[in-house]
Short mmCIF file of C-alpha atoms in Angstrom, two decimals:
data_model
loop_
_atom_site.label_atom_id
_atom_site.label_comp_id
_atom_site.label_asym_id
_atom_site.label_seq_id
_atom_site.Cartn_x
_atom_site.Cartn_y
_atom_site.Cartn_z
CA MET M 1 87.34 85.54 103.37
CA GLY M 2 86.01 85.65 99.81
CA ASP M 3 87.47 85.53 96.34
CA ARG M 4 85.67 88.25 94.38
CA LEU M 5 89.01 90.01 93.86
CA LYS M 6 91.28 86.97 93.87
CA GLY M 7 94.56 87.79 92.18
CA ARG M 8 93.61 91.41 91.57
CA ARG M 9 95.89 94.36 92.33
CA ALA M 10 94.39 97.54 93.77
CA ILE M 11 95.60 101.04 94.55
CA ILE M 12 93.54 103.03 97.06
CA THR M 13 94.25 106.64 97.99
CA GLY M 14 93.19 108.15 101.30
CA ALA M 15 93.54 104.65 102.74
CA ALA M 16 94.64 105.36 106.32
CA SER M 17 91.12 105.86 107.66
CA GLY M 18 87.44 106.01 106.87
CA ILE M 19 86.19 104.79 103.50
CA GLY M 20 89.69 104.15 102.17
CA HIS M 21 90.71 102.02 105.14
CA ALA M 22 87.48 100.03 105.11
CA SER M 23 87.86 99.45 101.37
CA ALA M 24 91.47 98.32 101.67
CA GLU M 25 90.54 95.78 104.35
CA LEU M 26 87.53 94.53 102.39
CA PHE M 27 89.43 94.25 99.11
CA ALA M 28 92.15 92.26 100.86
CA ARG M 29 89.61 89.92 102.44
CA GLU M 30 88.24 89.31 98.95
CA GLY M 31 91.65 88.27 97.65
CA ALA M 32 93.26 91.47 96.37
CA ARG M 33 96.68 92.85 97.12
CA VAL M 34 96.41 96.53 97.93
CA LEU M 35 98.73 99.52 97.73
CA ALA M 36 97.30 101.75 100.45
CA VAL M 37 98.23 105.40 99.91
CA ASP M 38 98.05 108.23 102.41
CA LEU M 39 100.01 111.27 103.51
CA PRO M 40 103.53 110.96 104.90
CA GLY M 41 103.45 110.79 108.67
CA VAL M 42 99.89 109.42 108.79
CA ALA M 43 99.67 106.07 110.57
CA CYS M 44 98.44 103.29 108.30
CA ASN M 45 97.53 100.24 110.36
CA PHE M 46 96.07 97.21 108.60
CA SER M 47 95.22 93.66 109.59
CA THR M 48 97.04 91.84 106.79
CA GLU M 49 100.32 91.89 104.89
CA ALA M 50 98.27 91.87 101.68
CA ILE M 51 97.89 95.63 102.25
CA MET M 52 101.08 97.62 101.68
CA PRO M 53 101.13 101.20 103.04
CA PHE M 54 102.67 103.84 100.79
CA ALA M 55 103.31 107.44 101.82
CA ALA M 56 102.48 110.11 99.25
CA ASP M 57 100.72 113.43 98.91
CA VAL M 58 98.27 112.84 96.08
CA ALA M 59 98.55 116.46 94.99
CA ALA M 60 102.34 116.39 94.56
CA ASP M 61 103.62 116.61 91.01
CA ASP M 62 105.63 113.38 91.20
CA THR M 63 102.96 111.26 92.88
CA PRO M 64 101.41 109.62 89.77
CA ALA M 65 104.80 108.37 88.58
CA ARG M 66 105.72 107.20 92.10
CA LEU M 67 102.47 105.28 92.47
CA VAL M 68 102.81 103.63 89.08
CA ALA M 69 106.37 102.60 89.92
CA ALA M 70 105.32 101.24 93.32
CA ALA M 71 102.40 99.30 91.85
CA THR M 72 104.67 97.83 89.20
CA LYS M 73 107.34 96.86 91.74
CA TRP M 74 105.19 95.59 94.58
CA LEU M 75 102.06 94.38 92.82
CA GLY M 76 103.36 93.56 89.36
CA GLY M 77 100.81 95.88 87.77
CA ALA M 78 97.38 97.27 88.51
CA ASP M 79 93.78 96.19 87.96
CA ILE M 80 91.88 98.58 90.24
CA LEU M 81 92.41 102.26 91.02
CA PHE M 82 90.25 103.77 93.74
CA ASN M 83 90.70 107.56 93.87
CA ASN M 84 89.31 108.17 97.33
CA ALA M 85 91.57 110.84 98.85
CA ALA M 86 89.81 114.13 99.59
CA ILE M 87 89.52 117.01 102.00
CA GLU M 88 86.55 119.01 103.20
CA ARG M 89 86.78 122.69 104.04
CA ARG M 90 83.59 124.47 105.04
CA ALA M 91 83.13 128.14 104.21
CA ALA M 92 80.34 130.33 102.92
CA PHE M 93 80.53 131.19 99.21
CA THR M 94 81.67 134.75 99.83
CA ASP M 95 84.24 133.57 102.39
CA THR M 96 85.82 130.97 100.09
CA THR M 97 89.29 132.21 99.24
CA ASP M 98 91.23 131.54 96.05
CA ALA M 99 93.71 129.51 98.07
CA ALA M 100 90.97 127.34 99.60
CA TRP M 101 89.41 126.80 96.18
CA ASP M 102 92.76 125.82 94.63
CA GLU M 103 93.59 123.44 97.48
CA MET M 104 90.23 121.72 97.18
CA PHE M 105 90.55 121.17 93.45
CA ALA M 106 94.20 120.11 93.71
CA ILE M 107 93.40 117.28 96.14
CA SER M 108 89.80 116.35 95.35
CA LEU M 109 89.84 116.56 91.54
CA ARG M 110 93.16 117.35 89.86
CA ALA M 111 95.00 114.61 91.76
CA GLY M 112 92.43 112.01 90.77
CA PHE M 113 92.70 113.04 87.12
CA ARG M 114 96.51 112.91 87.11
CA ILE M 115 96.73 109.59 88.95
CA ALA M 116 94.11 107.94 86.73
CA ARG M 117 95.88 109.21 83.61
CA GLY M 118 99.15 107.79 84.89
CA PHE M 119 97.64 104.36 85.51
CA VAL M 120 95.96 103.94 82.13
CA PRO M 121 98.79 101.85 80.61
CA LEU M 122 98.74 99.39 83.53
CA LEU M 123 94.95 99.22 83.53
CA GLU M 124 94.98 98.54 79.80
CA GLN M 125 97.34 95.63 80.39
CA SER M 126 94.92 94.28 83.00
CA GLY M 127 92.25 93.65 80.38
CA ALA M 128 89.58 94.38 82.99
CA GLY M 129 90.71 97.63 84.55
CA ARG M 130 88.58 99.45 87.08
CA ILE M 131 88.67 103.13 88.02
CA ILE M 132 86.55 104.10 91.02
CA ALA M 133 86.24 107.50 92.67
CA THR M 134 84.61 108.92 95.77
CA ALA M 135 82.56 112.06 95.14
CA SER M 136 79.65 113.19 97.33
CA MET M 137 75.94 113.85 97.25
CA ALA M 138 76.99 117.48 97.77
CA ALA M 139 77.83 117.41 94.05
CA LEU M 140 74.11 117.11 93.30
CA ARG M 141 72.39 118.71 96.30
CA ALA M 142 73.36 122.19 97.44
CA LEU M 143 74.42 122.32 101.07
CA PRO M 144 75.57 125.43 102.95
CA GLY M 145 79.27 126.00 103.34
CA GLN M 146 80.37 123.54 100.67
CA THR M 147 81.00 125.70 97.61
CA ALA M 148 84.47 124.46 96.68
CA TYR M 149 83.83 120.92 97.91
CA ALA M 150 80.64 120.56 95.89
CA ALA M 151 82.20 121.99 92.75
CA ALA M 152 85.21 119.66 92.93
CA LYS M 153 83.02 116.62 93.56
CA ALA M 154 80.74 117.56 90.65
CA GLY M 155 83.87 117.73 88.53
CA MET M 156 84.75 114.18 89.60
CA ILE M 157 81.39 112.96 88.27
CA ALA M 158 82.04 114.59 84.91
CA LEU M 159 85.61 113.28 84.84
CA THR M 160 84.41 109.75 85.56
CA ARG M 161 81.91 109.84 82.71
CA ALA M 162 84.56 111.15 80.33
CA MET M 163 86.95 108.35 81.35
CA ALA M 164 84.22 105.76 80.92
CA LEU M 165 83.62 106.94 77.38
CA GLU M 166 87.24 107.15 76.30
CA LEU M 167 88.69 104.17 78.17
CA GLY M 168 85.85 101.71 77.59
CA PRO M 169 87.33 100.33 74.36
CA ALA M 170 90.38 99.25 76.39
CA GLY M 171 88.16 97.27 78.77
CA ILE M 172 88.43 99.84 81.55
CA THR M 173 85.32 100.82 83.49
CA ALA M 174 84.99 104.06 85.46
CA ASN M 175 82.37 104.67 88.14
CA VAL M 176 81.92 107.10 91.01
CA ILE M 177 80.34 106.74 94.45
CA LEU M 178 78.29 109.57 95.99
CA PRO M 179 78.20 109.11 99.78
CA GLY M 180 75.67 110.95 101.87
CA PRO M 181 76.25 111.46 105.62
CA ILE M 182 78.81 108.81 106.50
CA ILE M 183 80.43 108.47 109.92
CA THR M 184 84.13 108.92 109.10
CA GLY M 185 86.99 111.16 110.14
CA ILE M 186 85.92 113.80 107.62
CA THR M 187 82.59 114.15 109.45
CA ARG M 188 84.01 114.00 112.96
CA ASP M 189 82.81 117.54 113.67
CA MET M 190 79.16 116.58 113.14
CA THR M 191 77.20 117.62 116.22
CA PRO M 192 74.79 115.21 117.89
CA GLU M 193 71.96 117.49 116.79
CA SER M 194 73.09 117.38 113.16
CA ALA M 195 73.51 113.60 113.31
CA ALA M 196 70.00 113.27 114.71
CA ARG M 197 68.54 115.44 111.92
CA TRP M 198 70.24 113.39 109.20
CA THR M 199 69.15 110.15 110.86
CA GLU M 200 65.55 111.33 110.97
CA ARG M 201 65.66 112.23 107.26
CA ALA M 202 67.02 108.82 106.26
CA PRO M 203 64.36 106.26 105.30
CA LEU M 204 66.71 103.64 106.78
CA ARG M 205 66.84 105.68 110.03
CA ARG M 206 70.60 105.54 110.44
CA LEU M 207 73.74 107.25 109.25
CA GLY M 208 76.08 105.41 106.95
CA VAL M 209 79.38 103.89 107.98
CA ALA M 210 82.56 103.48 105.97
CA GLU M 211 81.83 99.81 105.28
CA ASP M 212 78.59 100.77 103.49
CA VAL M 213 80.64 102.64 100.92
CA ALA M 214 83.39 100.01 100.82
CA ARG M 215 80.90 97.35 99.77
CA VAL M 216 79.80 99.49 96.83
CA ALA M 217 83.45 100.05 95.91
CA LEU M 218 83.88 96.27 95.98
CA PHE M 219 81.02 95.87 93.52
CA PHE M 220 82.59 98.38 91.14
CA ALA M 221 86.00 96.68 91.55
CA SER M 222 84.73 93.16 90.90
CA ALA M 223 83.61 91.23 87.86
CA ASP M 224 80.01 91.76 89.04
CA SER M 225 80.13 95.26 87.52
CA GLY M 226 81.76 94.24 84.26
CA TYR M 227 79.01 95.88 82.18
CA VAL M 228 78.58 98.93 84.41
CA THR M 229 80.48 102.10 83.56
CA GLY M 230 80.06 105.86 83.71
CA GLN M 231 77.70 105.57 86.67
CA ALA M 232 77.34 107.78 89.75
CA LEU M 233 75.79 105.74 92.57
CA ALA M 234 74.39 107.36 95.70
CA VAL M 235 75.14 105.70 99.04
CA ASP M 236 73.01 107.89 101.25
CA GLY M 237 70.43 105.70 102.95
CA GLY M 238 67.77 107.34 100.79
CA ILE M 239 68.22 110.73 102.46
CA PHE M 240 68.18 112.67 99.22
CA ILE M 241 65.28 110.86 97.54
CA THR M 242 63.00 113.89 97.98
CA ALA M 243 65.43 116.59 99.12
#
């Protein structure tokens, strides 16, 4: 148990599993109270009452207002917003349909924009607001079958930099994390052969785990990053150093 986030109030989307779940647990251990958001019907199991599950589809039109209301009621405000919810749909460029493209952007980019915009007044009141997002190294390095995913994640980098510029005078920082191959639910279809190839490419000779990303999110959420904003930080074990 630490105190790097003592008294802080955090909202994390995509919190039922993977990076979001690991971040919610870590933030709570460091003293935060957390509103943990995921889809209705998705089981959200946490180890502490400091984490409050909240069911919402991040892409729904009413979700930003619902989250702001919930944060105000249950947490008394907001200091940290971690836009982590995302989907991954693999398809070749020529096989990517309009519907698949629109779904990707609705969940992985538009939702993050709308939720962050909705939370600005609460984050301004915080005096030390933090906006964090999960993007991907696919935003910077072309990988087959990830046209829509890569484009949406690249958009999240640009959005983060724009927020850092415009919200900085209010004391709000905005930073984005770029995971490489991380063992989470979204990568559950990775074959043993693919995992072995990524492991061999990594200078650290292992794949990442959700907690590796959560610890970076903690840095961006804490006072340690008070003079860090507009940054896109790779968490990829060095895989893409030369790729």
